[in-house]
PDB file of C-alpha atoms in Angstrom:
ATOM      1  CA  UNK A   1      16.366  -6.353   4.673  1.00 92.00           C
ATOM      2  CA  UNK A   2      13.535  -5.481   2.041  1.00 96.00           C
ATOM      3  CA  UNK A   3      11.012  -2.958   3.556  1.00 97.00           C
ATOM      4  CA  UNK A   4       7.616  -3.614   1.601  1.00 98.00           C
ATOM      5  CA  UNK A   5       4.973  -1.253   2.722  1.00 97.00           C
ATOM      6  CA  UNK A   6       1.934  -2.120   2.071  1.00 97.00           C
ATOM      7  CA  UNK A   7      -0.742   1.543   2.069  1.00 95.00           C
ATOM      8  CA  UNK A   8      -4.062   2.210   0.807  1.00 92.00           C
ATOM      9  CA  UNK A   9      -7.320   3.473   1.887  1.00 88.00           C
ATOM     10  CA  UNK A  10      -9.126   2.829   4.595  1.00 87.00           C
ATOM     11  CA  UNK A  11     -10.819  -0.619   4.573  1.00 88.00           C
ATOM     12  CA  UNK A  12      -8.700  -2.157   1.604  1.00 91.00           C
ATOM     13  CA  UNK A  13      -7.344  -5.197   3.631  1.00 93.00           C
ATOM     14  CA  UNK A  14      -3.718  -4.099   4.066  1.00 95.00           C
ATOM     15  CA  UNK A  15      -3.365  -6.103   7.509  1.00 95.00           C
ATOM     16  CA  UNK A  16      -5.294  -9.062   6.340  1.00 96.00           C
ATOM     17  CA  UNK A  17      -2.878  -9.060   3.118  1.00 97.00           C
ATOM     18  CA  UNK A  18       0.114  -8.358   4.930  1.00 97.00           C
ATOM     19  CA  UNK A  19      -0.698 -11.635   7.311  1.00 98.00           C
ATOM     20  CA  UNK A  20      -1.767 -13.781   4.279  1.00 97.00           C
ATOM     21  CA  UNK A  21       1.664 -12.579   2.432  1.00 98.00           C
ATOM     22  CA  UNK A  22       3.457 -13.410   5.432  1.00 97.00           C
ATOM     23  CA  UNK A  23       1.861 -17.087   5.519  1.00 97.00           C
ATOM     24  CA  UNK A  24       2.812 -17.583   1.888  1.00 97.00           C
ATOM     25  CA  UNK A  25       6.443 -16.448   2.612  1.00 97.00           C
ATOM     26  CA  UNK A  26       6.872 -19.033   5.296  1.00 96.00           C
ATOM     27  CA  UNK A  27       5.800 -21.818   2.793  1.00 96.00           C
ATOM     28  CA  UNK A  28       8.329 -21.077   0.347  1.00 95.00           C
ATOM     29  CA  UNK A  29      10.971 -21.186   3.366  1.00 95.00           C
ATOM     30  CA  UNK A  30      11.428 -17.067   3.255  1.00 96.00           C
ATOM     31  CA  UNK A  31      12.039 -15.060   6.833  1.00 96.00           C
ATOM     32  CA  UNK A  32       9.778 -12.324   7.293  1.00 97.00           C
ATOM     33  CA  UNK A  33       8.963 -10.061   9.677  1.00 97.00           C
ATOM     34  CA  UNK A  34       5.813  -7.280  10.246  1.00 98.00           C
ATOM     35  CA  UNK A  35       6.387  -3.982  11.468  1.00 97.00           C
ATOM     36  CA  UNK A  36       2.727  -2.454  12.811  1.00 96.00           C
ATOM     37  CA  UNK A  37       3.051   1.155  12.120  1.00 94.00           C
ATOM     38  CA  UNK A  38      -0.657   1.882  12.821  1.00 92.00           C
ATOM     39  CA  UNK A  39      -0.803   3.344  16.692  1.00 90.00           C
ATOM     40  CA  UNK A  40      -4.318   3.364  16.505  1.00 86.00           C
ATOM     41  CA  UNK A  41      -4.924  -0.476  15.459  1.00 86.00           C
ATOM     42  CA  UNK A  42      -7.929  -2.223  17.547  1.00 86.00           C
ATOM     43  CA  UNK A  43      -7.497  -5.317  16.341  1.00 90.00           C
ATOM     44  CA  UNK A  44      -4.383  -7.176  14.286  1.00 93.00           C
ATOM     45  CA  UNK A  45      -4.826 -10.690  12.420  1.00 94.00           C
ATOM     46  CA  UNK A  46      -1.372 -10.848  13.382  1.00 96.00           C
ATOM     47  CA  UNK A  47       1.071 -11.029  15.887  1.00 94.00           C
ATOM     48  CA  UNK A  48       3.323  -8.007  15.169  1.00 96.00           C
ATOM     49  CA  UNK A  49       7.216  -8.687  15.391  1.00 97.00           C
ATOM     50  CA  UNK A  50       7.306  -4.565  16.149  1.00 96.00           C
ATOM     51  CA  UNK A  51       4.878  -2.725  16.868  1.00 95.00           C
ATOM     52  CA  UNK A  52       4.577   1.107  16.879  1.00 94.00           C
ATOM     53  CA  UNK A  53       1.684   0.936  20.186  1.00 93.00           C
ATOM     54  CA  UNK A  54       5.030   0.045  21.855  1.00 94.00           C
ATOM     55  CA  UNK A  55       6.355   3.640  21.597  1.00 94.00           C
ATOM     56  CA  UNK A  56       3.287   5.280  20.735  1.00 92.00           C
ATOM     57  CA  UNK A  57      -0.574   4.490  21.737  1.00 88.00           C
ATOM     58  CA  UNK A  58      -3.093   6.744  19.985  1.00 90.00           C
ATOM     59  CA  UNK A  59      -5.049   6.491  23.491  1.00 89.00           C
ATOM     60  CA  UNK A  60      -2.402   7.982  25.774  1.00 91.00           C
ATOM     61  CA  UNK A  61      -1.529  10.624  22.494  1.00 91.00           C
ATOM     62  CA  UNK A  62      -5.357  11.770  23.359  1.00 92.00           C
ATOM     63  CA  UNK A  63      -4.604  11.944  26.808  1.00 91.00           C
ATOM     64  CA  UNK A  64      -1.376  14.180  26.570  1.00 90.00           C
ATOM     65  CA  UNK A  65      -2.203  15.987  24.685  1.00 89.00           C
ATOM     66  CA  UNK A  66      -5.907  16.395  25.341  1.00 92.00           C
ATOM     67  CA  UNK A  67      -6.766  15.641  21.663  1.00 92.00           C
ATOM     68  CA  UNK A  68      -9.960  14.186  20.197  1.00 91.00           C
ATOM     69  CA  UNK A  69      -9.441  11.058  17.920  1.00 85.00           C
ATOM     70  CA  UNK A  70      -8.861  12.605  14.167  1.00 86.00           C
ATOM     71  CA  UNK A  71      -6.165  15.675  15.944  1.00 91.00           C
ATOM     72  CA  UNK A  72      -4.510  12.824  17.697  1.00 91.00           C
ATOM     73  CA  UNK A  73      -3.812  10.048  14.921  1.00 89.00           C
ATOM     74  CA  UNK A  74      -1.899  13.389  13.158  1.00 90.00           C
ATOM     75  CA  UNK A  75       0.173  13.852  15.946  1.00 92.00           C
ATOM     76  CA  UNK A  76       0.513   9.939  16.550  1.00 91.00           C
ATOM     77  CA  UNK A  77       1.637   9.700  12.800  1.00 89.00           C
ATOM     78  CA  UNK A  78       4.010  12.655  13.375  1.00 90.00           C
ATOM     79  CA  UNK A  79       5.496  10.569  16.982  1.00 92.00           C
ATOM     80  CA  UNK A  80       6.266   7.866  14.903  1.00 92.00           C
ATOM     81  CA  UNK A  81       8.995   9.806  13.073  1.00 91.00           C
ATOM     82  CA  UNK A  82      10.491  11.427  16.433  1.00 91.00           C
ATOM     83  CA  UNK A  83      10.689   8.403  17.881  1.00 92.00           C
ATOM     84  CA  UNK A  84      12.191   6.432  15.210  1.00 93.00           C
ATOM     85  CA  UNK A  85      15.866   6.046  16.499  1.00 93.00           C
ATOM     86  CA  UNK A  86      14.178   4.453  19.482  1.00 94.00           C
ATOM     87  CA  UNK A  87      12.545   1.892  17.287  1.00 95.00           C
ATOM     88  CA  UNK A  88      13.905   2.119  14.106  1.00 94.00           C
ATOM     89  CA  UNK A  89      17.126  -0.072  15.252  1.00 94.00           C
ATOM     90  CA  UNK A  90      14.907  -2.827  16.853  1.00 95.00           C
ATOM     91  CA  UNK A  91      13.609  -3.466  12.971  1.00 95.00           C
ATOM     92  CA  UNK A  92      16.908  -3.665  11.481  1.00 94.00           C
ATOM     93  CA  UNK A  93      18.398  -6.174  14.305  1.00 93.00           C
ATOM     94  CA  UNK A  94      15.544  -8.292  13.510  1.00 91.00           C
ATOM     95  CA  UNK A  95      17.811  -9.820  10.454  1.00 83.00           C
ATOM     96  CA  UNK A  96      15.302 -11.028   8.295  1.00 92.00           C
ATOM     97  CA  UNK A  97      15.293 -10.999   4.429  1.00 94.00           C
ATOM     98  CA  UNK A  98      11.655  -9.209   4.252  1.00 97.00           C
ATOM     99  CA  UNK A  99       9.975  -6.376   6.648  1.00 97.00           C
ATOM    100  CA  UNK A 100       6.205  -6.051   5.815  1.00 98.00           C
ATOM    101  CA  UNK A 101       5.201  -2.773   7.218  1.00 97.00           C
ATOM    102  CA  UNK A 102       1.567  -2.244   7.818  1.00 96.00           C
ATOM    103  CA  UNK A 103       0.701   1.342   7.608  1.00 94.00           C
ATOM    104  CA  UNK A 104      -1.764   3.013   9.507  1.00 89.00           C
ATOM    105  CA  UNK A 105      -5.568   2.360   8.417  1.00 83.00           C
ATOM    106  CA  UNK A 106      -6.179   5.910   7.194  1.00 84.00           C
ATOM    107  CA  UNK A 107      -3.754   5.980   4.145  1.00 86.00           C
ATOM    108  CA  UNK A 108      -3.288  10.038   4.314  1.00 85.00           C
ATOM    109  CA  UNK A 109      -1.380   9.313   7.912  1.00 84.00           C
ATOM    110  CA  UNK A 110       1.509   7.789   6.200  1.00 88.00           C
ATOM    111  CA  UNK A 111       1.195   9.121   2.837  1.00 88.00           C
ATOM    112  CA  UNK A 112       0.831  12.527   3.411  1.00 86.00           C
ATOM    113  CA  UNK A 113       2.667  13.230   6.379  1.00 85.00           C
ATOM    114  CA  UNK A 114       6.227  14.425   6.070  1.00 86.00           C
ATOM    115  CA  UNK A 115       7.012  12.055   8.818  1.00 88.00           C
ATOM    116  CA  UNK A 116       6.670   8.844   6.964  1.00 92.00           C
ATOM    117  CA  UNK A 117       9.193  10.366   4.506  1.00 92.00           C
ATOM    118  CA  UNK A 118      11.844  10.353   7.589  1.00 92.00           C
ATOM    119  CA  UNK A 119      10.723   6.882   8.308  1.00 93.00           C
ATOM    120  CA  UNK A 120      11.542   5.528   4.668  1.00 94.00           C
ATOM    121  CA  UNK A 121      14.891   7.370   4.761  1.00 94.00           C
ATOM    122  CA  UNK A 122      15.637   5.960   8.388  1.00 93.00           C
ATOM    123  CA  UNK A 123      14.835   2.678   7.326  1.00 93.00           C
ATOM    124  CA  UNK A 124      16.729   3.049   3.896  1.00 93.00           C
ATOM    125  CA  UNK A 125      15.062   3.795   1.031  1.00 92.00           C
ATOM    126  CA  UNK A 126      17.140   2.171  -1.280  1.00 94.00           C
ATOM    127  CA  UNK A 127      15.699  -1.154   0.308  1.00 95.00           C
ATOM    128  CA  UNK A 128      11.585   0.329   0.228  1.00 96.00           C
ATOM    129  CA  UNK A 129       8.677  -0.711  -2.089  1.00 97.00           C
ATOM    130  CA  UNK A 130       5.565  -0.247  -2.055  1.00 96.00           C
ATOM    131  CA  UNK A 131       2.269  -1.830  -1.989  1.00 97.00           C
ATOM    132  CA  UNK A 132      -0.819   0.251  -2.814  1.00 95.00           C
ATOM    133  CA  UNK A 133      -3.804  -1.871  -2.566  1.00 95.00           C
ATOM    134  CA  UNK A 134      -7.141  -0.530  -4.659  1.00 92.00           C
ATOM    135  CA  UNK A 135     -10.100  -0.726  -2.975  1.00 91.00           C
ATOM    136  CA  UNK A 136     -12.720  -3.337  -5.670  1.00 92.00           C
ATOM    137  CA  UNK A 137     -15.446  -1.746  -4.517  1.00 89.00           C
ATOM    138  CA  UNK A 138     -14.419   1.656  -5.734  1.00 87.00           C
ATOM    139  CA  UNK A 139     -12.047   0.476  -8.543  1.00 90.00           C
ATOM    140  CA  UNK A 140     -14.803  -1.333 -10.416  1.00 91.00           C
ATOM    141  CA  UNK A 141     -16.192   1.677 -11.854  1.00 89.00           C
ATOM    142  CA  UNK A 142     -14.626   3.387 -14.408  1.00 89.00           C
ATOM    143  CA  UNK A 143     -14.630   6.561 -12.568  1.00 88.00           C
ATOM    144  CA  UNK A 144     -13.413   4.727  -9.302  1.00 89.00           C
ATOM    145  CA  UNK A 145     -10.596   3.327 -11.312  1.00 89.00           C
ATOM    146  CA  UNK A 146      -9.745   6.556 -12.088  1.00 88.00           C
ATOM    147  CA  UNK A 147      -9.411   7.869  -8.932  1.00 87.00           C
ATOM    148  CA  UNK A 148      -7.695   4.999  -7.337  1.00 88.00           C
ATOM    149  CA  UNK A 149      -5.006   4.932 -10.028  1.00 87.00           C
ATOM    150  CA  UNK A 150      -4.593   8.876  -9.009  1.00 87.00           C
ATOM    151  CA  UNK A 151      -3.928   7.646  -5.228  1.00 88.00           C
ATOM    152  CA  UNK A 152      -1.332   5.002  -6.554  1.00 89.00           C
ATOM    153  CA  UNK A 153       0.121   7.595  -8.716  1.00 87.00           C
ATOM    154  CA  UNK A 154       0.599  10.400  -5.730  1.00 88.00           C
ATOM    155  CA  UNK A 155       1.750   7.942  -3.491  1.00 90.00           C
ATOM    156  CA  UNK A 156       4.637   6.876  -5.293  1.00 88.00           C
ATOM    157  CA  UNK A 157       5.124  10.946  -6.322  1.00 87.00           C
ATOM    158  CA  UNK A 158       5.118  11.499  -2.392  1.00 89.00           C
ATOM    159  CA  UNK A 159       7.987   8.930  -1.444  1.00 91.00           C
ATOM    160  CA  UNK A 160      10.035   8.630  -5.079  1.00 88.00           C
ATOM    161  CA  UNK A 161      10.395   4.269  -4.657  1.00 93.00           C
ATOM    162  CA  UNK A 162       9.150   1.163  -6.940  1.00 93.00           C
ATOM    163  CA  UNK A 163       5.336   0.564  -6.472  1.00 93.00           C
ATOM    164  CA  UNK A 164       2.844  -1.695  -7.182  1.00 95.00           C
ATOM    165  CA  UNK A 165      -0.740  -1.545  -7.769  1.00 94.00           C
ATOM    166  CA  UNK A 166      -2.638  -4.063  -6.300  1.00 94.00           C
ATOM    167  CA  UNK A 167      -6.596  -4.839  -6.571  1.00 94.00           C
ATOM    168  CA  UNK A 168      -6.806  -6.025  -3.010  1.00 95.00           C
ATOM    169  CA  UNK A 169     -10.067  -8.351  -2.142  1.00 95.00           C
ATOM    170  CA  UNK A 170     -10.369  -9.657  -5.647  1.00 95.00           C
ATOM    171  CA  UNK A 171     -12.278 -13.088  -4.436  1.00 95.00           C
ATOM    172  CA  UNK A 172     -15.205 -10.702  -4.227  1.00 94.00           C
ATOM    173  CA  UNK A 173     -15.437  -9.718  -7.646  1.00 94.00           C
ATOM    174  CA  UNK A 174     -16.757 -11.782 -10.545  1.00 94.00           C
ATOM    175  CA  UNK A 175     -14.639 -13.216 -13.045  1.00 94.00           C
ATOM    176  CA  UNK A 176     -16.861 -10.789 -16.089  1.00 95.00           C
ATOM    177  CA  UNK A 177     -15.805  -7.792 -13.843  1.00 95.00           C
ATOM    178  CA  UNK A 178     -12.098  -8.553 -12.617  1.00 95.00           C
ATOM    179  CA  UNK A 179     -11.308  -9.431 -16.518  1.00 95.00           C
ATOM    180  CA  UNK A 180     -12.787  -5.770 -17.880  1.00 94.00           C
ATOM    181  CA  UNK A 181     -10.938  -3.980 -14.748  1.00 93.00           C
ATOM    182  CA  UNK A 182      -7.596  -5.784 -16.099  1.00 92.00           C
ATOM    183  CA  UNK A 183      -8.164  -4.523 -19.629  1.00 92.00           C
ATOM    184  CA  UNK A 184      -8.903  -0.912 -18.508  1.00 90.00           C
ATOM    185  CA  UNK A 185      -5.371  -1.552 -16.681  1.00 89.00           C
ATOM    186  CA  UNK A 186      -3.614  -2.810 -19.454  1.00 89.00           C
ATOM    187  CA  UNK A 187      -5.626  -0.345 -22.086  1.00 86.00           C
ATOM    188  CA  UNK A 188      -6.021   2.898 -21.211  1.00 85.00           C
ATOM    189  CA  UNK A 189      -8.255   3.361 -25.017  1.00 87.00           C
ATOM    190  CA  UNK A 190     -10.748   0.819 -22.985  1.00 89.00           C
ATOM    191  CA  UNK A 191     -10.953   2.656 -19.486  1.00 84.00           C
ATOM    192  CA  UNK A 192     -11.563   5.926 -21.867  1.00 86.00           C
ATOM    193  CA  UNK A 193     -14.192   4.037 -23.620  1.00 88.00           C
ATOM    194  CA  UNK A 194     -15.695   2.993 -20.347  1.00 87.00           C
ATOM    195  CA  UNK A 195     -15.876   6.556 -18.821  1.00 84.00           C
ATOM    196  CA  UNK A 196     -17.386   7.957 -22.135  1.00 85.00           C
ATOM    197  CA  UNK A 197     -20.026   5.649 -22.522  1.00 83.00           C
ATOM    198  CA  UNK A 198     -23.189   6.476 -21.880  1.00 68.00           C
ATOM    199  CA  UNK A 199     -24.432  10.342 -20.424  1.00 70.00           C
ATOM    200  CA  UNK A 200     -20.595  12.038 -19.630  1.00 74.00           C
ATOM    201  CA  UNK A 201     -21.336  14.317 -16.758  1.00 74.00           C
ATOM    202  CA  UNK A 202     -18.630  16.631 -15.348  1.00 77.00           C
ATOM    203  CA  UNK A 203     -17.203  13.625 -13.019  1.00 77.00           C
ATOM    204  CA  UNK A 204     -16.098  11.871 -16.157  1.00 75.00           C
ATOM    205  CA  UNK A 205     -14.890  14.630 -17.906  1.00 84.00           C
ATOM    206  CA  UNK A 206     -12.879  15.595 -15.198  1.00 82.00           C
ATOM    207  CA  UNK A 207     -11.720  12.028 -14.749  1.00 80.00           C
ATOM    208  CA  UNK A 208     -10.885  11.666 -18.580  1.00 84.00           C
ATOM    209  CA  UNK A 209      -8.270  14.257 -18.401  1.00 84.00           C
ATOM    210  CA  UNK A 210      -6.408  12.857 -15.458  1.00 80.00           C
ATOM    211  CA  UNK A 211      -6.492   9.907 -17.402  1.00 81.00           C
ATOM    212  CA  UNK A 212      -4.704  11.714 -20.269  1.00 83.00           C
ATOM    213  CA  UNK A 213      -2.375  13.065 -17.642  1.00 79.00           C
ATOM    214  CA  UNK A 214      -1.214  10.421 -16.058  1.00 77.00           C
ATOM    215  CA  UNK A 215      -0.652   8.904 -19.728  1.00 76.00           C
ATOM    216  CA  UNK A 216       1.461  11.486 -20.721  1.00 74.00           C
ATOM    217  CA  UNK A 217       3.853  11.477 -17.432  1.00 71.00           C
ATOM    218  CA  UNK A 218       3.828   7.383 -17.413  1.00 69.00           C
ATOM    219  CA  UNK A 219       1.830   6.892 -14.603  1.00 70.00           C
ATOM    220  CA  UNK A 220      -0.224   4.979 -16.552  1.00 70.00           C
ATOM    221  CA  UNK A 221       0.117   1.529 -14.462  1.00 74.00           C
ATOM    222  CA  UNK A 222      -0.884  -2.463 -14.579  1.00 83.00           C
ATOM    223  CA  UNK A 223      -2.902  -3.741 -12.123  1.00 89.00           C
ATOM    224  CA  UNK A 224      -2.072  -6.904 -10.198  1.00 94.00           C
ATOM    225  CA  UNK A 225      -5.218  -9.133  -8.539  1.00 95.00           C
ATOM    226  CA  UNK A 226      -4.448 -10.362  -4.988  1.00 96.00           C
ATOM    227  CA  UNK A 227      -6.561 -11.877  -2.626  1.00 96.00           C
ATOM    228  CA  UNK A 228      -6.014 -12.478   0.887  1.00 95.00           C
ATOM    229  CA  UNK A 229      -8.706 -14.820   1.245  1.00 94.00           C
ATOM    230  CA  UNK A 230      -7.865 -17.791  -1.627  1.00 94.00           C
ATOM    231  CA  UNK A 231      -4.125 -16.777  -1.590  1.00 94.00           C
ATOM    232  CA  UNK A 232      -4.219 -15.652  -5.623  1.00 94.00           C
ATOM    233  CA  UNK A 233      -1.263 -13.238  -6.349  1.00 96.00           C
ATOM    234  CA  UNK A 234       0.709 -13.537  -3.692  1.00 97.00           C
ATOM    235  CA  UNK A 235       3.660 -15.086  -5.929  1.00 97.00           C
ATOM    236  CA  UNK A 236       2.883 -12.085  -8.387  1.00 96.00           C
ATOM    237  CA  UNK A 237       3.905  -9.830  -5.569  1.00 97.00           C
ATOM    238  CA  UNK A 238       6.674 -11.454  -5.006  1.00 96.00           C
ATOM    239  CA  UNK A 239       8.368 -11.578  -8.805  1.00 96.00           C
ATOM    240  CA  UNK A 240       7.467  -7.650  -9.059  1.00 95.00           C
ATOM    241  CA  UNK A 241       9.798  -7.426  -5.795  1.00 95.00           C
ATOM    242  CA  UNK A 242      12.213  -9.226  -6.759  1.00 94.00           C
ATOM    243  CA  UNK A 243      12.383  -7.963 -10.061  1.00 93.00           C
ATOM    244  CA  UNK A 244      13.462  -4.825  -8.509  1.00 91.00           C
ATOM    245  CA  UNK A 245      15.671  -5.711  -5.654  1.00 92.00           C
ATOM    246  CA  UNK A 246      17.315  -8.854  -7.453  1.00 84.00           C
ATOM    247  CA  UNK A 247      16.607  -8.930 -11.400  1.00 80.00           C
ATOM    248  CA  UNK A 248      14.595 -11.570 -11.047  1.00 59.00           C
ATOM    249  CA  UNK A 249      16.638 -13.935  -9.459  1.00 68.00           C
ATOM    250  CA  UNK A 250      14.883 -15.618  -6.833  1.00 73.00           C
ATOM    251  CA  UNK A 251      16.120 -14.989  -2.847  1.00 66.00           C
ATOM    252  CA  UNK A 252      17.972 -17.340  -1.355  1.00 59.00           C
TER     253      UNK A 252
END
């Protein structure tokens, strides 16, 4: 089984992606299944296959251990790990060829917590890739961009797999803005042209030399436009997966 974990801030649409994906999957005839790792989740636009709430509920976590909200999703994220042989095996008898795993909401829970390192490992992370999804509302500034590639970048320094950069929501952008956001992803001369023009404050200077940073250690990345909503990129994520896990060759 493929583990694709999809992270990113707060807001970005990771559960409504990770049902959309899910829906494209079945029309191409692939088995999937989605793993809710968020024990603090409200609402779902899915029906999870497993789901963390199971084993751990960010409610009762506040309750034992007389915790406010922010103190307990830390220790939630932390109960995930210890509890992992519990529910760890219950994901790999599921059998299917994909595992979408929907981390929690607040993308510093699973991407900087040691504990979502033991859950890759657990899992396997020879079979893990992941998904981060850039917010469009902060990515479509020059400095946003910036700072969102700098997330995608420590993410995959944090867990050491094959990632993907994904500009999540991009039905609400227009097609003058999504084309310039491409070129500063496929052109880093362009996104340095961007943050230079006009008045450069300290914000941009600061932003042009992680740009020049993450040049120089090839974190430099493409960006790939998905959208929930109409259903555009969904076969882009696919390729980029299999490209990794199969060479290309399409699952059977």
């Amino acid at each position: 089984m493929e583990y694709l974990y999809f992270t990113g801030t707060a807001g970005s649409g990771k559960s409504s992606l990770v049902h959309a994906y899910q829906e494209w999957l079945d029309t191409i005839g692939l088995e999937s299944i989605i793993v809710n790792l968020d024990p603090g989740a409200d609402y779902l636009p899915y029906t999870a296959d497993v789901d963390i709430r199971d084993w751990v509920n960010l409610n009762e976590v506040m309750e034992d251990y007389s915790l406010g909200p922010n103190g307990a999703q830390i220790a939630a994220a932390d109960l995930m790990a210890v509890n992992i042989k519990e529910w760890g095996p219950v994901v790999k008898e599921m059998g299917a060829k994909f595992a979408l795993v929907d981390t929690p909401g607040q993308m510093e829970l699973f991407a900087f917590r040691q504990s979502s390192t033991a859950i890759i490992e657990e899992l396997g992370r020879d079979s893990g890739f992941l998904l981060f999804l850039s917010d469009p509302m902060l990515a479509k500034s020059p400095n946003g961009f910036v700072s969102d590639m700098m997330l995608c970048a420590i993410t995959q320094f944090r867990f050491s797999i094959p990632i993907l950069n994904i500009l999540s929501k991009s039905d609400l952008l227009s097609d003058d803005v999504l084309n310039e956001m491409e070129n500063w992803a496929k052109d880093p001369y362009a996104l340095y042209n961007a943050l230079t023009d006009g008045d450069i404050n300290s914000q941009s200077v600061m932003n042009i030399e992680f740009l020049k940073a993450m040049e120089s250690i090839g974190m430099y990345r493409d960006l790939t436009p998905v959208s929930a909503e109409n259903g555009t990129g969904m076969e882009d994520i696919y390729n980029a997966v299999q490209q990794y896990f199969e060479g290309g060759e399409d699952a059977e």
